[in-house]
Tab-separated table of C-alpha atoms in Angstrom:
chain	number	residue	atom	x	y	z
A	1	UNK	CA	-141.346	141.228	4.106
A	2	UNK	CA	-137.791	140.248	5.978
A	3	UNK	CA	-135.512	137.711	5.746
A	4	UNK	CA	-135.954	133.706	7.403
A	5	UNK	CA	-133.814	132.175	9.265
A	6	UNK	CA	-133.539	128.592	10.806
A	7	UNK	CA	-131.293	126.258	12.880
A	8	UNK	CA	-131.410	122.919	13.968
A	9	UNK	CA	-129.455	120.685	16.964
A	10	UNK	CA	-128.908	117.334	17.926
A	11	UNK	CA	-127.091	117.773	21.602
A	12	UNK	CA	-124.601	119.986	22.708
A	13	UNK	CA	-121.387	118.210	24.714
A	14	UNK	CA	-119.352	116.050	22.439
A	15	UNK	CA	-116.748	113.252	23.353
A	16	UNK	CA	-113.477	114.206	21.065
A	17	UNK	CA	-113.096	110.469	20.332
A	18	UNK	CA	-116.765	110.433	19.328
A	19	UNK	CA	-115.630	108.058	15.524
A	20	UNK	CA	-116.188	110.298	12.708
A	21	UNK	CA	-118.599	107.626	11.021
A	22	UNK	CA	-120.766	108.925	13.883
A	23	UNK	CA	-120.036	112.145	13.003
A	24	UNK	CA	-120.944	111.707	9.636
A	25	UNK	CA	-124.213	110.046	10.315
A	26	UNK	CA	-125.263	113.124	12.527
A	27	UNK	CA	-124.332	115.795	9.645
A	28	UNK	CA	-125.954	114.259	7.025
A	29	UNK	CA	-129.552	113.850	9.719
A	30	UNK	CA	-129.031	117.625	10.336
A	31	UNK	CA	-128.676	118.263	6.488
A	32	UNK	CA	-131.830	116.661	5.596
A	33	UNK	CA	-133.645	118.051	8.196
A	34	UNK	CA	-132.683	121.645	7.047
A	35	UNK	CA	-133.334	120.952	3.437
A	36	UNK	CA	-137.075	120.190	5.072
A	37	UNK	CA	-136.764	123.565	6.935
A	38	UNK	CA	-135.973	125.654	4.410
A	39	UNK	CA	-138.112	123.938	2.102
A	40	UNK	CA	-141.686	124.378	4.580
A	41	UNK	CA	-139.320	128.424	4.883
A	42	UNK	CA	-139.341	128.621	0.702
A	43	UNK	CA	-143.129	127.308	0.785
A	44	UNK	CA	-144.020	130.390	3.146
A	45	UNK	CA	-145.164	128.210	5.964
A	46	UNK	CA	-145.269	130.142	9.319
A	47	UNK	CA	-142.429	129.754	11.420
A	48	UNK	CA	-144.503	128.155	14.751
A	49	UNK	CA	-145.067	124.720	11.291
A	50	UNK	CA	-141.945	124.684	10.225
A	51	UNK	CA	-140.416	123.808	13.846
A	52	UNK	CA	-143.152	120.921	14.636
A	53	UNK	CA	-142.109	119.704	10.800
A	54	UNK	CA	-138.103	119.743	11.129
A	55	UNK	CA	-138.602	117.687	15.054
A	56	UNK	CA	-140.686	115.599	14.419
A	57	UNK	CA	-138.235	114.251	11.360
A	58	UNK	CA	-135.355	114.563	14.329
A	59	UNK	CA	-137.916	112.301	16.844
A	60	UNK	CA	-138.700	109.481	14.062
A	61	UNK	CA	-134.819	109.302	13.009
A	62	UNK	CA	-133.851	106.839	16.463
A	63	UNK	CA	-130.415	108.282	15.657
A	64	UNK	CA	-130.458	111.048	18.689
A	65	UNK	CA	-132.018	111.315	21.879
A	66	UNK	CA	-135.701	112.293	21.567
A	67	UNK	CA	-138.022	110.183	20.224
A	68	UNK	CA	-137.561	107.099	19.061
A	69	UNK	CA	-134.060	106.452	20.483
A	70	UNK	CA	-134.787	108.022	24.145
A	71	UNK	CA	-132.578	107.600	26.672
A	72	UNK	CA	-133.823	105.038	29.278
A	73	UNK	CA	-134.851	105.569	32.439
A	74	UNK	CA	-133.782	103.611	36.056
A	75	UNK	CA	-136.987	101.218	35.171
A	76	UNK	CA	-135.810	100.964	31.194
A	77	UNK	CA	-138.233	102.824	29.839
A	78	UNK	CA	-138.495	105.803	28.288
A	79	UNK	CA	-140.274	108.755	29.403
A	80	UNK	CA	-139.889	111.868	26.614
A	81	UNK	CA	-140.697	115.361	26.862
A	82	UNK	CA	-140.768	118.256	24.383
A	83	UNK	CA	-142.085	121.574	24.333
A	84	UNK	CA	-142.756	124.778	21.337
A	85	UNK	CA	-143.550	128.155	21.580
A	86	UNK	CA	-145.094	130.779	18.884
A	87	UNK	CA	-143.151	134.329	19.157
A	88	UNK	CA	-146.046	136.326	18.223
A	89	UNK	CA	-148.200	136.528	21.529
A	90	UNK	CA	-145.904	133.793	23.619
A	91	UNK	CA	-148.131	130.572	22.998
A	92	UNK	CA	-146.949	127.694	24.261
A	93	UNK	CA	-147.619	124.306	25.080
A	94	UNK	CA	-145.443	121.527	26.734
A	95	UNK	CA	-145.544	118.041	27.247
A	96	UNK	CA	-143.184	115.477	29.847
A	97	UNK	CA	-143.689	111.575	30.751
A	98	UNK	CA	-144.856	110.287	27.717
A	99	UNK	CA	-144.282	106.504	26.741
A	100	UNK	CA	-146.314	106.279	24.107
A	101	UNK	CA	-146.745	109.074	21.790
A	102	UNK	CA	-144.932	108.852	19.065
A	103	UNK	CA	-143.938	113.066	17.896
A	104	UNK	CA	-144.400	114.503	21.574
A	105	UNK	CA	-143.066	118.002	19.930
A	106	UNK	CA	-146.324	117.451	18.312
A	107	UNK	CA	-148.505	117.071	21.942
A	108	UNK	CA	-147.512	119.528	22.856
A	109	UNK	CA	-148.177	122.051	19.705
A	110	UNK	CA	-151.873	120.361	20.453
A	111	UNK	CA	-151.390	121.568	24.490
A	112	UNK	CA	-151.195	124.827	23.012
A	113	UNK	CA	-153.100	124.624	20.333
A	114	UNK	CA	-156.722	122.639	21.238
A	115	UNK	CA	-156.529	122.681	25.643
A	116	UNK	CA	-157.321	125.535	27.767
A	117	UNK	CA	-153.519	124.603	29.504
A	118	UNK	CA	-149.562	125.167	29.101
A	119	UNK	CA	-147.966	122.000	30.373
A	120	UNK	CA	-149.446	118.460	30.789
A	121	UNK	CA	-147.421	115.693	32.352
A	122	UNK	CA	-147.269	111.574	32.421
A	123	UNK	CA	-151.809	110.459	32.708
A	124	UNK	CA	-152.428	113.425	32.468
A	125	UNK	CA	-150.733	113.843	28.706
A	126	UNK	CA	-151.243	110.310	27.338
A	127	UNK	CA	-154.737	110.621	27.863
A	128	UNK	CA	-155.007	113.875	26.320
A	129	UNK	CA	-152.983	112.109	23.438
A	130	UNK	CA	-155.815	109.477	23.131
A	131	UNK	CA	-158.705	112.306	23.106
A	132	UNK	CA	-156.140	114.797	20.760
A	133	UNK	CA	-156.284	111.374	18.168
A	134	UNK	CA	-152.320	111.842	17.960
A	135	UNK	CA	-150.405	108.337	17.233
A	136	UNK	CA	-149.568	106.361	19.645
A	137	UNK	CA	-147.264	103.222	19.532
A	138	UNK	CA	-145.712	100.599	22.388
A	139	UNK	CA	-142.881	101.736	25.011
A	140	UNK	CA	-140.933	98.815	22.911
A	141	UNK	CA	-140.893	101.074	19.351
A	142	UNK	CA	-138.687	103.876	21.388
A	143	UNK	CA	-136.541	101.338	22.827
A	144	UNK	CA	-132.896	100.602	20.806
A	145	UNK	CA	-130.520	97.855	21.518
A	146	UNK	CA	-128.165	100.450	22.146
A	147	UNK	CA	-130.018	101.639	24.952
A	148	UNK	CA	-130.574	98.477	26.167
A	149	UNK	CA	-126.477	98.431	26.709
A	150	UNK	CA	-125.957	101.785	27.399
A	151	UNK	CA	-128.422	100.953	30.272
A	152	UNK	CA	-127.059	98.539	31.641
A	153	UNK	CA	-123.194	99.832	31.574
A	154	UNK	CA	-125.010	102.629	33.015
A	155	UNK	CA	-126.461	100.351	36.230
A	156	UNK	CA	-123.215	98.974	36.794
A	157	UNK	CA	-121.502	101.815	36.737
A	158	UNK	CA	-124.118	103.122	39.692
A	159	UNK	CA	-124.301	106.673	37.303
A	160	UNK	CA	-125.885	108.475	34.788
A	161	UNK	CA	-124.945	108.462	31.295
A	162	UNK	CA	-125.860	111.608	28.814
A	163	UNK	CA	-124.637	110.268	25.571
A	164	UNK	CA	-125.556	106.829	26.205
A	165	UNK	CA	-123.792	106.526	22.095
A	166	UNK	CA	-119.879	106.989	23.169
A	167	UNK	CA	-117.387	105.131	23.923
A	168	UNK	CA	-116.971	104.454	27.443
A	169	UNK	CA	-113.324	102.786	28.034
A	170	UNK	CA	-112.251	104.906	30.923
A	171	UNK	CA	-115.314	106.872	31.644
A	172	UNK	CA	-118.300	104.421	33.159
A	173	UNK	CA	-116.754	100.906	32.699
A	174	UNK	CA	-116.933	100.698	36.861
A	175	UNK	CA	-118.660	102.383	39.680
A	176	UNK	CA	-115.133	103.758	41.055
A	177	UNK	CA	-114.453	106.263	37.316
A	178	UNK	CA	-117.430	106.953	37.837
A	179	UNK	CA	-117.546	108.612	41.169
A	180	UNK	CA	-114.085	109.972	40.376
A	181	UNK	CA	-115.891	111.979	37.590
A	182	UNK	CA	-114.790	116.235	37.587
A	183	UNK	CA	-117.973	116.230	35.628
A	184	UNK	CA	-121.120	117.018	38.306
A	185	UNK	CA	-124.842	117.658	38.416
A	186	UNK	CA	-126.265	118.849	41.077
A	187	UNK	CA	-123.221	118.162	43.259
A	188	UNK	CA	-123.153	114.807	42.317
A	189	UNK	CA	-120.758	112.401	40.468
A	190	UNK	CA	-121.966	111.965	36.223
A	191	UNK	CA	-120.052	110.319	33.841
A	192	UNK	CA	-120.073	111.299	30.377
A	193	UNK	CA	-121.686	114.683	29.523
A	194	UNK	CA	-122.747	114.563	25.990
A	195	UNK	CA	-126.862	115.174	25.591
A	196	UNK	CA	-128.614	114.282	22.213
A	197	UNK	CA	-131.411	116.647	22.979
A	198	UNK	CA	-133.084	117.768	19.989
A	199	UNK	CA	-134.200	121.390	18.987
A	200	UNK	CA	-135.520	123.854	16.250
A	201	UNK	CA	-135.778	127.493	16.060
A	202	UNK	CA	-137.300	129.617	13.387
A	203	UNK	CA	-137.771	133.178	11.917
A	204	UNK	CA	-140.468	133.310	8.948
A	205	UNK	CA	-140.433	136.133	6.186
A	206	UNK	CA	-143.464	138.068	8.122
A	207	UNK	CA	-140.287	138.125	10.962
A	208	UNK	CA	-141.684	135.298	13.382
A	209	UNK	CA	-139.949	133.672	16.057
A	210	UNK	CA	-140.492	130.055	16.830
A	211	UNK	CA	-138.681	127.154	18.757
A	212	UNK	CA	-138.839	123.233	19.334
A	213	UNK	CA	-137.532	121.364	22.122
A	214	UNK	CA	-138.035	116.883	22.164
A	215	UNK	CA	-135.566	114.836	24.438
A	216	UNK	CA	-135.222	111.844	26.495
A	217	UNK	CA	-133.611	113.047	29.278
A	218	UNK	CA	-130.565	111.125	30.162
A	219	UNK	CA	-129.372	106.987	30.466
A	220	UNK	CA	-130.647	106.116	33.709
A	221	UNK	CA	-132.081	108.940	35.193
A	222	UNK	CA	-134.383	108.650	38.367
A	223	UNK	CA	-138.178	107.484	36.865
A	224	UNK	CA	-140.401	111.236	36.980
A	225	UNK	CA	-137.446	113.074	36.630
A	226	UNK	CA	-138.629	115.982	34.768
A	227	UNK	CA	-135.352	118.169	32.748
A	228	UNK	CA	-135.407	121.504	31.304
A	229	UNK	CA	-136.637	120.600	27.088
A	230	UNK	CA	-140.124	121.314	28.410
A	231	UNK	CA	-139.820	123.802	30.483
A	232	UNK	CA	-140.490	127.535	28.920
A	233	UNK	CA	-138.076	130.050	29.472
A	234	UNK	CA	-135.448	127.030	30.402
A	235	UNK	CA	-134.901	124.830	27.641
A	236	UNK	CA	-136.252	126.275	25.088
A	237	UNK	CA	-138.436	130.873	24.275
A	238	UNK	CA	-139.943	132.425	22.114
A	239	UNK	CA	-141.149	135.874	22.105
A	240	UNK	CA	-141.465	139.310	19.028
A	241	UNK	CA	-137.596	139.408	19.571
A	242	UNK	CA	-135.770	136.127	18.421
A	243	UNK	CA	-136.826	131.788	19.212
A	244	UNK	CA	-134.142	129.446	21.183
A	245	UNK	CA	-134.234	126.735	22.372
A	246	UNK	CA	-131.544	125.003	24.801
A	247	UNK	CA	-129.443	121.634	24.775
A	248	UNK	CA	-127.008	120.572	27.541
A	249	UNK	CA	-126.601	120.125	31.181
A	250	UNK	CA	-130.391	119.974	31.962
A	251	UNK	CA	-129.920	121.183	36.168
A	252	UNK	CA	-127.982	124.259	34.989
A	253	UNK	CA	-130.346	124.969	31.897
A	254	UNK	CA	-133.502	125.186	34.822
A	255	UNK	CA	-131.660	127.360	37.254
A	256	UNK	CA	-129.771	129.809	34.866
A	257	UNK	CA	-133.471	130.085	32.743
A	258	UNK	CA	-130.642	130.207	29.582
A	259	UNK	CA	-133.043	130.487	26.609
A	260	UNK	CA	-135.100	133.380	28.445
A	261	UNK	CA	-131.962	135.098	29.219
A	262	UNK	CA	-131.092	135.594	25.860
A	263	UNK	CA	-134.051	137.805	24.841
A	264	UNK	CA	-134.095	139.893	28.444
A	265	UNK	CA	-130.016	140.418	27.434
A	266	UNK	CA	-131.667	141.095	24.096
A	267	UNK	CA	-134.570	143.317	25.259
A	268	UNK	CA	-133.461	145.175	28.448
A	269	UNK	CA	-129.460	144.991	27.380
A	270	UNK	CA	-129.782	146.130	23.816
A	271	UNK	CA	-127.412	143.495	22.866
A	272	UNK	CA	-128.558	142.055	19.628
A	273	UNK	CA	-129.046	138.495	18.550
A	274	UNK	CA	-124.375	136.898	18.438
A	275	UNK	CA	-124.366	138.983	21.401
A	276	UNK	CA	-126.935	137.881	23.484
A	277	UNK	CA	-125.904	134.145	23.098
A	278	UNK	CA	-122.446	134.638	23.523
A	279	UNK	CA	-123.125	136.844	26.598
A	280	UNK	CA	-125.258	133.950	28.172
A	281	UNK	CA	-122.595	131.353	27.880
A	282	UNK	CA	-120.711	132.896	29.277
A	283	UNK	CA	-122.288	134.725	32.611
A	284	UNK	CA	-125.692	132.754	33.243
A	285	UNK	CA	-124.713	129.036	33.273
A	286	UNK	CA	-122.067	129.425	36.542
A	287	UNK	CA	-120.196	125.635	36.152
A	288	UNK	CA	-123.021	124.426	34.085
A	289	UNK	CA	-122.509	122.932	30.859
A	290	UNK	CA	-124.784	123.424	27.962
A	291	UNK	CA	-125.658	125.419	24.316
A	292	UNK	CA	-127.896	126.960	22.677
A	293	UNK	CA	-129.266	127.819	19.368
A	294	UNK	CA	-130.811	131.110	18.482
A	295	UNK	CA	-132.907	133.164	15.479
A	296	UNK	CA	-133.522	136.879	16.018
A	297	UNK	CA	-136.824	139.463	14.103
A	298	UNK	CA	-134.859	140.335	12.097
A	299	UNK	CA	-133.129	137.232	10.219
A	300	UNK	CA	-130.248	136.919	12.051
A	301	UNK	CA	-128.363	133.527	13.732
A	302	UNK	CA	-126.448	132.253	15.759
A	303	UNK	CA	-125.851	129.010	18.483
A	304	UNK	CA	-123.178	128.934	21.204
A	305	UNK	CA	-122.133	126.277	23.672
A	306	UNK	CA	-119.011	125.737	26.242
A	307	UNK	CA	-118.763	122.397	25.513
A	308	UNK	CA	-115.780	120.144	23.628
A	309	UNK	CA	-118.953	120.175	21.010
A	310	UNK	CA	-122.650	120.528	19.792
A	311	UNK	CA	-124.345	119.094	17.167
A	312	UNK	CA	-125.851	121.908	15.076
A	313	UNK	CA	-126.518	122.951	11.436
A	314	UNK	CA	-127.904	126.689	10.084
A	315	UNK	CA	-129.343	128.546	7.203
A	316	UNK	CA	-130.687	132.050	6.081
A	317	UNK	CA	-132.541	133.021	3.101
A	318	UNK	CA	-129.637	134.409	1.543
A	319	UNK	CA	-127.707	130.899	0.708
A	320	UNK	CA	-125.607	130.361	3.808
A	321	UNK	CA	-125.272	127.099	4.990
A	322	UNK	CA	-123.202	125.514	7.734
A	323	UNK	CA	-123.721	122.151	9.885
A	324	UNK	CA	-120.527	121.556	12.594
A	325	UNK	CA	-120.392	119.279	15.350
A	326	UNK	CA	-116.968	121.192	17.273
């Protein structure tokens, strides 16, 4: 019997001027989700069940960019994506382009458990959801007043917004300001770097690792855009050594297969978890901005990011618990 550990995140890239009340609100939600995960682990739920349980909670709360409160496409609709992976046999499930599924991470779990496939998207994923009897809601359920307002600002700036809740003064108030931004994605300017994807990684007492990630993507993204969150090996990865969930500039995470890299350098370079996380953040992102959380089969927990901050929390069986932003 080993020791359990858990980590959660609510996105990497935090505005230095983020209001204090917004920071505290995020910390309270992350603490709440950690408490849910800790209780489940103490009840001997397997890691794969715990990551799904925690991410469902994050999807249900509109604070972060997943499930209810997801970012809007350039058409003003929500297209959500999620993935989940069970380390022991590297079983996985992923979904993209969801517009009516209340909890995308649970549909990803059903793709893993109840289908012959690993990834379903758009109408095929929605049809599968109906056949599985998952809870469906109107697209309007996911749309908040804040989202609508920030989409309007993004369109006025002719730009993509990573975090649609961050004050936009001096960043994307006009097209010229957006074009002058030093931040780029695939060579094109963006306005604000602060995505709020959510994720959870867990190792249980049996040493089983699991990971799950869920997001609404980018505000004002092109309809049909798919990011790193549903891509196994990029946004999510779990194996017999570790579980990893990433957040940040999706295109950079995809290019670097960031989540898998953590397991790869542990396996092939013999690095421990902390060394592996530090290595991939420093050496695999090129000019990209991102962060990740990770656990190892030995009960270690780690996080890393090259952004201003990352909403995150972690806990271990020995009583350690930490929630932070910067």
